[in-house]
MMTF fields as JSON, N, C-alpha, C and O atoms, coordinates in Angstrom:
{
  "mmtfVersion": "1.0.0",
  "mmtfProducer": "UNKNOWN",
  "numBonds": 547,
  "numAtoms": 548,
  "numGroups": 137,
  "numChains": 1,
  "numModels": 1,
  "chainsPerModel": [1],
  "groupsPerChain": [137],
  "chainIdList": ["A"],
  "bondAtomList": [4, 2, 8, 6, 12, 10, 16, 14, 20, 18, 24, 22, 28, 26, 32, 30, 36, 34, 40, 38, 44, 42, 48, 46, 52, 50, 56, 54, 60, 58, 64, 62, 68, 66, 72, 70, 76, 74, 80, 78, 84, 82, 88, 86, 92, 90, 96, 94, 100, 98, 104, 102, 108, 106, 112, 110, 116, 114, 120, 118, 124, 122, 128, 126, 132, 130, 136, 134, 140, 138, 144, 142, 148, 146, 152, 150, 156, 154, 160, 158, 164, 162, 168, 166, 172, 170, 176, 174, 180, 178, 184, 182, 188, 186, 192, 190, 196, 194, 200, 198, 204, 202, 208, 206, 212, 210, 216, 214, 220, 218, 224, 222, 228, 226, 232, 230, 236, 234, 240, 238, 244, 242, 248, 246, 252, 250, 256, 254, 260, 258, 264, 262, 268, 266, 272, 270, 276, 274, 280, 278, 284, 282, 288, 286, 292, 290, 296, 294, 300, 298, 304, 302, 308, 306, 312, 310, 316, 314, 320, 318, 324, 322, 328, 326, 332, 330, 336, 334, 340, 338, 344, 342, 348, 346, 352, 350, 356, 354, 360, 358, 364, 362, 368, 366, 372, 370, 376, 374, 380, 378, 384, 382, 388, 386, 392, 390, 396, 394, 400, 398, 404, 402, 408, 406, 412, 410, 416, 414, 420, 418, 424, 422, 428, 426, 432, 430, 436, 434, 440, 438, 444, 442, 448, 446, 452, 450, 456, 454, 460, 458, 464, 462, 468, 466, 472, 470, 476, 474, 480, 478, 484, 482, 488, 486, 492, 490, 496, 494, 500, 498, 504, 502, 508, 506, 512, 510, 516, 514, 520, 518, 524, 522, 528, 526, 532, 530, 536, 534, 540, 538, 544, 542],
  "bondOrderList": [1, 1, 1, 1, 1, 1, 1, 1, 1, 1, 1, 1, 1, 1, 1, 1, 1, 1, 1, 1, 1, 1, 1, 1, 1, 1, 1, 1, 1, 1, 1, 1, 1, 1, 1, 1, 1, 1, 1, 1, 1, 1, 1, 1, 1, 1, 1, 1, 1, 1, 1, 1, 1, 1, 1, 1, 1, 1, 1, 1, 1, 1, 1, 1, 1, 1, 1, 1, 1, 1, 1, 1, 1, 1, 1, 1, 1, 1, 1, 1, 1, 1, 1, 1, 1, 1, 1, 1, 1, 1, 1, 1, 1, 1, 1, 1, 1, 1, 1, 1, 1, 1, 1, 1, 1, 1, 1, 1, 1, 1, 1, 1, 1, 1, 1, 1, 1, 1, 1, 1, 1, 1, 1, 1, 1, 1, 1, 1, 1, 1, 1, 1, 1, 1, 1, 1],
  "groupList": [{"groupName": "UNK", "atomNameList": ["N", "CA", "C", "O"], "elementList": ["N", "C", "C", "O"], "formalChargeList": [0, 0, 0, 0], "bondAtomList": [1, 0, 2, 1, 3, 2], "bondOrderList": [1, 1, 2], "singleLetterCode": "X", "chemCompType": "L-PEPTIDE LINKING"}],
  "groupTypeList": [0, 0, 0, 0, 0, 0, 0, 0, 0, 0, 0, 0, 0, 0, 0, 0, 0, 0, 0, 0, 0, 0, 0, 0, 0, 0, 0, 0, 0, 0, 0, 0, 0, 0, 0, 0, 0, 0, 0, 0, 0, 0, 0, 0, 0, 0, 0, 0, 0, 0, 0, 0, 0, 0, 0, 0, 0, 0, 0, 0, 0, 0, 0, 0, 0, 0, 0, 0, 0, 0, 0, 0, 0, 0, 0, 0, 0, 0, 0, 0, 0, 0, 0, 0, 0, 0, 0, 0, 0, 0, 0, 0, 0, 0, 0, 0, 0, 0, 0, 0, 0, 0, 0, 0, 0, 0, 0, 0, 0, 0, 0, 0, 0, 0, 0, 0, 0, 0, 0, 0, 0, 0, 0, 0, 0, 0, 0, 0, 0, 0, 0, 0, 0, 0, 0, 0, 0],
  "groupIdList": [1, 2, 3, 4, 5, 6, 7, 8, 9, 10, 11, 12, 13, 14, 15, 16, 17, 18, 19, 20, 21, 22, 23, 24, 25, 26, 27, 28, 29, 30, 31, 32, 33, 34, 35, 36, 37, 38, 39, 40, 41, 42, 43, 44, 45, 46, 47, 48, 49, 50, 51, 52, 53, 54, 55, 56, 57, 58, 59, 60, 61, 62, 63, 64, 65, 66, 67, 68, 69, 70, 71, 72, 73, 74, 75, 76, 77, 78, 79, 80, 81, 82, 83, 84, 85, 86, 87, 88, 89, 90, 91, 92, 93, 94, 95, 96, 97, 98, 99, 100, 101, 102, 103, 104, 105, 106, 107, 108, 109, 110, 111, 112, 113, 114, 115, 116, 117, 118, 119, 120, 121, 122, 123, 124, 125, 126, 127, 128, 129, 130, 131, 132, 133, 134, 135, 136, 137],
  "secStructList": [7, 6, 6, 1, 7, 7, 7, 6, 2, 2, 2, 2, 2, 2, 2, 2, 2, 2, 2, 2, 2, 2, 6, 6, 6, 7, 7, 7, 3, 3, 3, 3, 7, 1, 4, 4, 4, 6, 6, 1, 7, 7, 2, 2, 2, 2, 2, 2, 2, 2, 2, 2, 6, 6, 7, 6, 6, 7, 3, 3, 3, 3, 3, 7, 7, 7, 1, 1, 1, 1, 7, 7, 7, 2, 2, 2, 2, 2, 2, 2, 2, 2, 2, 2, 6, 6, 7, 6, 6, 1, 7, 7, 7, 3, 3, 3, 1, 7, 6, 6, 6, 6, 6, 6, 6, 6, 1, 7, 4, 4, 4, 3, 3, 3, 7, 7, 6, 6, 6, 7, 1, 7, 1, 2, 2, 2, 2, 2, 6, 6, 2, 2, 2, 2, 6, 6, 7],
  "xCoordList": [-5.692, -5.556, -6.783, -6.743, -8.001, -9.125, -8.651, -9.141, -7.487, -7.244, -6.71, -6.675, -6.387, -6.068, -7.448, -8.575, -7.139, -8.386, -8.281, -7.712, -8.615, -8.888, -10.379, -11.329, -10.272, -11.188, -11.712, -10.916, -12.849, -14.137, -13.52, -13.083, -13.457, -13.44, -11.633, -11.287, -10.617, -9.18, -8.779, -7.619, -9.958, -9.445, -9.935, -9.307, -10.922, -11.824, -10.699, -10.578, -10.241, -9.082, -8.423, -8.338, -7.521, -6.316, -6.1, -5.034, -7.534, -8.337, -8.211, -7.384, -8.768, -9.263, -7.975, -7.573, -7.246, -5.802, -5.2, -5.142, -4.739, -3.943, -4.719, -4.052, -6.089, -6.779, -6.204, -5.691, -6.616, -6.163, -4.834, -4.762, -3.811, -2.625, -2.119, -1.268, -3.13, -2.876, -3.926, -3.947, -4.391, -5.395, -4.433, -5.089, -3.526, -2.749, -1.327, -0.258, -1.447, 0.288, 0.952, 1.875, 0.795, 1.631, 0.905, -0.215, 2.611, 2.144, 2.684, 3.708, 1.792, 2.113, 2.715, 2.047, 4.009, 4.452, 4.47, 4.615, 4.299, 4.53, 5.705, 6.392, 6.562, 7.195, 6.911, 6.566, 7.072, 5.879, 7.145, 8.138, 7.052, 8.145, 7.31, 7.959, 6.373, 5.583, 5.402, 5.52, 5.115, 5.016, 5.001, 5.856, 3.577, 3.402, 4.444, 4.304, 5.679, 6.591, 7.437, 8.109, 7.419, 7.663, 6.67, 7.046, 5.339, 3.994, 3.574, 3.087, 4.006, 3.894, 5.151, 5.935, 5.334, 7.041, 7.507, 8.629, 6.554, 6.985, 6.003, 4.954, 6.575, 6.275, 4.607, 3.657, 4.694, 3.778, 2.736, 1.549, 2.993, 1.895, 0.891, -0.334, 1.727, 1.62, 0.435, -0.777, 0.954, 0.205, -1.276, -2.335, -1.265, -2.107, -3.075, -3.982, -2.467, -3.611, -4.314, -5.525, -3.709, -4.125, -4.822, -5.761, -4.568, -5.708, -6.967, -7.947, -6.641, -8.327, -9.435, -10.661, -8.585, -9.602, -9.559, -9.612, -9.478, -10.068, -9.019, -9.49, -7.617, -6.625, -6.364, -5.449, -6.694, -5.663, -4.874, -4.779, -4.468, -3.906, -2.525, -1.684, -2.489, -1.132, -0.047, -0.219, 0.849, 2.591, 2.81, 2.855, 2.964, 4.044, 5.398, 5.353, 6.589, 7.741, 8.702, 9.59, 8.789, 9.844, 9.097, 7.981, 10.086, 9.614, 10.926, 11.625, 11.181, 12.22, 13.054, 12.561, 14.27, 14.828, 15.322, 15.761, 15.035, 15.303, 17.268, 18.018, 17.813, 19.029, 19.799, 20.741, 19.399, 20.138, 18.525, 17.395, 19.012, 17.835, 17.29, 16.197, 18.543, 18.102, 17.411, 16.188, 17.685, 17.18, 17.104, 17.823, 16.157, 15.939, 14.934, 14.02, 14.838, 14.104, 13.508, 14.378, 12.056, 12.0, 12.026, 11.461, 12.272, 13.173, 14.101, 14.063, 15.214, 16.487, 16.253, 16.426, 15.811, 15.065, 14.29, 14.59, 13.664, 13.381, 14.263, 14.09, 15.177, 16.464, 17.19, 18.163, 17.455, 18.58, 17.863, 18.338, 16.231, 15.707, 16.072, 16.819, 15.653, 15.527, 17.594, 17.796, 18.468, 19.612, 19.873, 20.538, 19.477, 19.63, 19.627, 20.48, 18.485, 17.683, 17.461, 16.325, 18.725, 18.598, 17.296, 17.062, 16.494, 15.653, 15.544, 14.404, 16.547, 16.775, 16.395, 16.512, 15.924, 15.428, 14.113, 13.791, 13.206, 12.293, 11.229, 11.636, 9.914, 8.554, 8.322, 8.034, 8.523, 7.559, 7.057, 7.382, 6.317, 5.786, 5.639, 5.01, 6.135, 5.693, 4.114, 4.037, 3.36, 2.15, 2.356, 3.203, 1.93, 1.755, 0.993, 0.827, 0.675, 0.063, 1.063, 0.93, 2.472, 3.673, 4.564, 5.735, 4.132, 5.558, 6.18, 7.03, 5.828, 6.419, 7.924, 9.063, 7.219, 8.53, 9.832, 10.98, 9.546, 11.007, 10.916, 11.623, 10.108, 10.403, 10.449, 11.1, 9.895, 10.225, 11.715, 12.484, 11.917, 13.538, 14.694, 15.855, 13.987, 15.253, 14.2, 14.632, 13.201, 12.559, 12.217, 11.317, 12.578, 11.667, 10.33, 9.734, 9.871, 7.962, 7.42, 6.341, 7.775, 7.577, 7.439, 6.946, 8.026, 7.93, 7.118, 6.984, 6.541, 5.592, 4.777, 4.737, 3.191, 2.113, 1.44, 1.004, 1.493, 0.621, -0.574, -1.221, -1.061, -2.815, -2.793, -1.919, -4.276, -4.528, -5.157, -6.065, -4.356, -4.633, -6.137, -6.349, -7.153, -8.418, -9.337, -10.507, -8.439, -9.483, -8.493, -8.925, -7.24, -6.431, -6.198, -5.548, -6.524, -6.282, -7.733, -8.378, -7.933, -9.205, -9.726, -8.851, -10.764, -10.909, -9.888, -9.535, -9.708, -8.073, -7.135, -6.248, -6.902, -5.4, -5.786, -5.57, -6.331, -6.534, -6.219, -5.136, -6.781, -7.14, -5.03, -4.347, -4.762, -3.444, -2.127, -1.01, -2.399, -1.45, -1.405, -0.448, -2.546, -2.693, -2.123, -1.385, -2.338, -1.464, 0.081, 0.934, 0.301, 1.905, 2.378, 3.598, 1.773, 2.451, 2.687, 3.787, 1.443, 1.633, 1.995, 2.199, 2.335, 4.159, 4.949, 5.913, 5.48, 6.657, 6.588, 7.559, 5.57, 5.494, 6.056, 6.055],
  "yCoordList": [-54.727, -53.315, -52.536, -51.307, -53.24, -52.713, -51.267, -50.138, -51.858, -51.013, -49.341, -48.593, -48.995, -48.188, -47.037, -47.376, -45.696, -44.981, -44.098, -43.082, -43.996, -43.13, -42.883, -43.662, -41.157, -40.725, -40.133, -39.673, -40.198, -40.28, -38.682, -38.474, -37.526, -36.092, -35.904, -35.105, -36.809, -36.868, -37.622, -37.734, -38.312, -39.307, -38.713, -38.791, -38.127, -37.571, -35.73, -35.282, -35.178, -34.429, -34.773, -34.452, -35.779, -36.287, -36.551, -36.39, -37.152, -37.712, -35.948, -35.826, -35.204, -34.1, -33.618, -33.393, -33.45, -32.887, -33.69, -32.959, -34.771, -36.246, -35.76, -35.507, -35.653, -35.291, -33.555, -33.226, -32.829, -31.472, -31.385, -30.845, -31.854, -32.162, -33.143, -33.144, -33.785, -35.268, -34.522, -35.033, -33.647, -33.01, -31.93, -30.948, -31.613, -30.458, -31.125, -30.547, -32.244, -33.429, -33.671, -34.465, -33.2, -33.351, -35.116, -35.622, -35.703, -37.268, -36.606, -35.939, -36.781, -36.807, -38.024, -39.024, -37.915, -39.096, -38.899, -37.755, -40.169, -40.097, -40.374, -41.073, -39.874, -40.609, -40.589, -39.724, -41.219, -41.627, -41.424, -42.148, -40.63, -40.213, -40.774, -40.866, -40.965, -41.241, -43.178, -44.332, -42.471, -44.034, -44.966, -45.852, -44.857, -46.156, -46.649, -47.604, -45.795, -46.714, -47.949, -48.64, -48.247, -48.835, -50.065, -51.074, -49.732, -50.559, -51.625, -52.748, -50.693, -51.551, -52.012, -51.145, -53.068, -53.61, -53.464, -53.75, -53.014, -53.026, -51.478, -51.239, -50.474, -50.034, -50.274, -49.494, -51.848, -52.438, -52.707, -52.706, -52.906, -53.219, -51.799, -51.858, -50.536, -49.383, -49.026, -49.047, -48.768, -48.486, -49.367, -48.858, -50.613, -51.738, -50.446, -49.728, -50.508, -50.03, -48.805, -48.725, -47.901, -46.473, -47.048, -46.317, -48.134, -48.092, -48.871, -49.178, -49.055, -50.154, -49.207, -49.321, -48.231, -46.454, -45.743, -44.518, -46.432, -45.594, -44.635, -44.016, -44.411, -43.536, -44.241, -45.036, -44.28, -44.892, -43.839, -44.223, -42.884, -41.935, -41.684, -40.918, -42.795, -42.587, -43.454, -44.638, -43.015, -43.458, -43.275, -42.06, -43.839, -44.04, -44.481, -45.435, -43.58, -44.011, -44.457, -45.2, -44.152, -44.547, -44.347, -43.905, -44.818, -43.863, -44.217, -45.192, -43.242, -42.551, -43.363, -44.119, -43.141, -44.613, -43.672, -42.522, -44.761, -44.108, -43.735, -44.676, -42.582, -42.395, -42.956, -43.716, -42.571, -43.142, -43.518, -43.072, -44.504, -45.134, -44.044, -44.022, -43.048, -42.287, -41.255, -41.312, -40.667, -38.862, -39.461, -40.425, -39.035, -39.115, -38.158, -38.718, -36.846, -35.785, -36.089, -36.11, -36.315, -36.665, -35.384, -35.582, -34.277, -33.11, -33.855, -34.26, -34.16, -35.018, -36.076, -35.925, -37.159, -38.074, -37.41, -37.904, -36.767, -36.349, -35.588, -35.725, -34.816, -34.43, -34.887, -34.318, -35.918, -37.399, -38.488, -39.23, -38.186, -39.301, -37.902, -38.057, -37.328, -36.433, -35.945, -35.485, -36.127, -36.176, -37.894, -38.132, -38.473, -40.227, -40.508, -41.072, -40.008, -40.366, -38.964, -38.508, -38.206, -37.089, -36.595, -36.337, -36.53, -35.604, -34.39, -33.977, -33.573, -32.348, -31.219, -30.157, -31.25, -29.896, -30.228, -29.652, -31.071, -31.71, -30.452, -29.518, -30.654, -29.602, -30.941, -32.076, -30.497, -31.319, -30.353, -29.282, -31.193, -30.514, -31.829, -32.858, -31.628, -32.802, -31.992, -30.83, -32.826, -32.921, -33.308, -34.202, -33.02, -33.703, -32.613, -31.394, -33.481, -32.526, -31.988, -30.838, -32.753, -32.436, -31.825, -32.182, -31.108, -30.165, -29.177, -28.391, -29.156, -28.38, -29.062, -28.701, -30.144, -31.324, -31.509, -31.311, -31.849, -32.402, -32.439, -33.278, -31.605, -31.173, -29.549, -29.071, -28.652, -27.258, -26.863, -26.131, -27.457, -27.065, -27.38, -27.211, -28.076, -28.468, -28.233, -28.262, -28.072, -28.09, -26.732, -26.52, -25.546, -24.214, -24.122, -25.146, -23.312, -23.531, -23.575, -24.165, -23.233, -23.395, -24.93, -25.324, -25.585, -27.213, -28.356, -29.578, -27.026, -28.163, -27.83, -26.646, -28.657, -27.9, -28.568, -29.714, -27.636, -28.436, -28.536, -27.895, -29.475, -30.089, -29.877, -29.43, -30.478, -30.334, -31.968, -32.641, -32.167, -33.482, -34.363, -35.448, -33.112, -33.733, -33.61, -33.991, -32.804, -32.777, -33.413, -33.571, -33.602, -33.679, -33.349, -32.312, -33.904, -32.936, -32.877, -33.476, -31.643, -31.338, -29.998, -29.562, -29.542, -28.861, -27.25, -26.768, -26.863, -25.637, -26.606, -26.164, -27.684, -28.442, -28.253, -27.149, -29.044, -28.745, -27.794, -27.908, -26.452, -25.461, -24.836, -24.574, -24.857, -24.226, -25.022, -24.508, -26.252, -26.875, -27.082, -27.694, -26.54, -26.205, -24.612, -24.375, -23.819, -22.5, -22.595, -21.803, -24.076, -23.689, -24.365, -24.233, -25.25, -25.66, -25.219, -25.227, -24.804, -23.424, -22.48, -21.891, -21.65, -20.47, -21.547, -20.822, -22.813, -23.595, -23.655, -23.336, -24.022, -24.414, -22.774, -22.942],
  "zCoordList": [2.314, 2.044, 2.497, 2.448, 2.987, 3.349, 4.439, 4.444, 5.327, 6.266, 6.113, 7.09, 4.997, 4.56, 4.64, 4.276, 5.158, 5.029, 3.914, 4.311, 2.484, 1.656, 1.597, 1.523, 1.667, 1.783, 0.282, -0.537, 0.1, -1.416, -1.661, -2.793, -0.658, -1.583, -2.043, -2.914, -1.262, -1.5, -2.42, -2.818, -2.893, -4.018, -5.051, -6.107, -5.006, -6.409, -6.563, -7.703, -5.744, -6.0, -6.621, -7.806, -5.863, -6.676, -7.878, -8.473, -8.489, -9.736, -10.631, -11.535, -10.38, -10.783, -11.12, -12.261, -9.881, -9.964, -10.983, -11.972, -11.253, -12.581, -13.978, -14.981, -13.976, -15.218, -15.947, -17.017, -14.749, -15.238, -15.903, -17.007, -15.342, -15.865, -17.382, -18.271, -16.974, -18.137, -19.917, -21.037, -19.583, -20.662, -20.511, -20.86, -20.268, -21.036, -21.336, -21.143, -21.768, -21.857, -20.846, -21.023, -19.657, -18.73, -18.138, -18.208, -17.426, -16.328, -15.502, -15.653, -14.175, -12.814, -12.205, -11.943, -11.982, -10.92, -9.834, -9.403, -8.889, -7.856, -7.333, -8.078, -5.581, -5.247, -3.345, -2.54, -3.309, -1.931, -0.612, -0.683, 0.302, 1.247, 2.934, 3.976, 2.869, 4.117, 4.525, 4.115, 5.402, 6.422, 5.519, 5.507, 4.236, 3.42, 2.494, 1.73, 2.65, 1.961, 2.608, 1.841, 4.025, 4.592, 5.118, 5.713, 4.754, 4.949, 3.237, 3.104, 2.304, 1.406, 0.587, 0.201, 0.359, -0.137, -1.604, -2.022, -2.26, -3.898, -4.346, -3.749, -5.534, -6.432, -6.901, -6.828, -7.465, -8.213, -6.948, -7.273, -5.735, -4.897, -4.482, -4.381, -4.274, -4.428, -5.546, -5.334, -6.506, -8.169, -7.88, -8.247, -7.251, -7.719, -6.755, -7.177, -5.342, -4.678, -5.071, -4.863, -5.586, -5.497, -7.105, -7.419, -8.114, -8.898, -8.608, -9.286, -7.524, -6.661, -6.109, -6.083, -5.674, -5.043, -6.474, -6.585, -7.329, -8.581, -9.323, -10.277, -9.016, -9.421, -10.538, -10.324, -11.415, -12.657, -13.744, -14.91, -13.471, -13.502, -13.132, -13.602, -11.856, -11.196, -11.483, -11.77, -11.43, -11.97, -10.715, -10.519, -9.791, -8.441, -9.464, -10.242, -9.284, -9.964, -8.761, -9.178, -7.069, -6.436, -5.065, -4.793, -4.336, -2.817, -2.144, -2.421, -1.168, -0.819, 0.201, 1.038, 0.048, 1.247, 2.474, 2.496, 3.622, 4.915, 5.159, 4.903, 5.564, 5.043, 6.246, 6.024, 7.755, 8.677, 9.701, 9.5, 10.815, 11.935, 13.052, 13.618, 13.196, 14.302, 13.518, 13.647, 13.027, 11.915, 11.141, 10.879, 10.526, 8.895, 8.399, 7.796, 8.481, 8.243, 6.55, 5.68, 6.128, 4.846, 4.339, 3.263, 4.361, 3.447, 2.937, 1.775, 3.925, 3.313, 2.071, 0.861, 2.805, 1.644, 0.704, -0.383, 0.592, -0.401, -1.883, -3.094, -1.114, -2.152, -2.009, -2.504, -1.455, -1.892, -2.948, -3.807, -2.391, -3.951, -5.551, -6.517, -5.383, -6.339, -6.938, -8.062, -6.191, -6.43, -7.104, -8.112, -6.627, -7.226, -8.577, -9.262, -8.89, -9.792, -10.445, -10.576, -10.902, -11.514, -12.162, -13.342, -11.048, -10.766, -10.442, -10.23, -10.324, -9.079, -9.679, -9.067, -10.857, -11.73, -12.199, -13.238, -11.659, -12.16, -11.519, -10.828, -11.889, -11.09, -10.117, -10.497, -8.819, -7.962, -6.507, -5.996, -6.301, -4.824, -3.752, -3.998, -2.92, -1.841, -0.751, -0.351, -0.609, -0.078, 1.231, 1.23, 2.484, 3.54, 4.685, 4.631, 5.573, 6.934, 7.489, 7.908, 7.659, 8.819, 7.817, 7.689, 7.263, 6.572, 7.598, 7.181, 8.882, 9.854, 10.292, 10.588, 10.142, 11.378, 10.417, 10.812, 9.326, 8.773, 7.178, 6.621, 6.384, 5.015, 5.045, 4.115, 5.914, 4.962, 5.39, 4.767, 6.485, 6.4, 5.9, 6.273, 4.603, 3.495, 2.047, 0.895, 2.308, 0.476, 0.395, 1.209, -0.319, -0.875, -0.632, -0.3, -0.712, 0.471, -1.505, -1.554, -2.627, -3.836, -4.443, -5.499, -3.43, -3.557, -2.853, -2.92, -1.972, -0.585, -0.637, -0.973, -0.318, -0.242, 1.39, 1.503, 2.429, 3.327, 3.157, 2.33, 4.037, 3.818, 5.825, 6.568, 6.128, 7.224, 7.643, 7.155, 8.586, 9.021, 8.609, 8.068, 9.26, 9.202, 8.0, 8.0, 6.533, 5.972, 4.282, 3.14, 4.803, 3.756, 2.534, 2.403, 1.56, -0.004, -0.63, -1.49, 0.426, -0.109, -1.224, -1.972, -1.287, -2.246, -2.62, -3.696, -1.411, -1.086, -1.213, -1.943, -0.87, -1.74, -2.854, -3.354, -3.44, -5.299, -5.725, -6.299, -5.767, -5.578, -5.816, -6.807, -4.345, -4.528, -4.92, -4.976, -5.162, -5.496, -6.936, -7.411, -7.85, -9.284, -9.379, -10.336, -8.705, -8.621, -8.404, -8.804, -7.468, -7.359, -8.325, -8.418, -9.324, -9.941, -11.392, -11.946, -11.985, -12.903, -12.759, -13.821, -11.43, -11.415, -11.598, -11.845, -11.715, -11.83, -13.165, -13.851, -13.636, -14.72, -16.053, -17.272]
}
């Protein structure tokens, strides 16, 4: 798992972001729609890692299944996991750099938060993804 690049100011966010939430009753779950659900084979292998970079905060609860080989826009997957697993009224936001390519044209821009490739969920992620989620809230 060494190969994995988590970066020290995206992890101490994420951390910041799970705490802020977890000190007002709220659990943050996860459900993982990107490449690494296909790189790592279990839930539990998932959880293990993100509590080895120090997250112990995190509930990974699913990650999203690929729907067909040719398309598979993870917008789709994403509200087919969230239809599954009667989720579909739940608060979530999906995170990613590529919310251009194949989530805002199926998720509400109230549900996505982009990041920027090179600096990822950094201190403006935090920042507005605690704003979008208290108007949800």
């Amino acid at each position: 798992m060494e190969y994995w690049p988590f970066d020290k100011i995206c992890i101490s966010n994420i951390y910041k972001f799970q705490l802020y939430y977890h000190e007002k009753g709220y659990i943050i779950n996860y459900v993982i729609s990107s490449t690494w659900k296909s790189m790592v084979p279990n839930i539990k292998e998932l959880n293990d890692l993100f509590n080895l970079k120090g997250l112990y905060l995190t509930n990974i609860i699913g990650k999203t299944e690929r729907l067909n080989l040719s398309d598979s826009p993870r917008g789709k997957e994403i509200l087919q996991w969230l239809k599954n697993n009667n989720k579909e009224n739940s608060i979530y936001v999906a995170i990613d750099d590529e919310i251009d390519y194949d989530i805002k044209q199926y998720i509400d821009e109230k549900h996505y938060l982009k990041t920027m490739f090179k600096t990822g969920f950094d201190d403006e992620s935090l920042k507005k993804i605690i704003n979008k989620i208290n108007k949800i809230l």
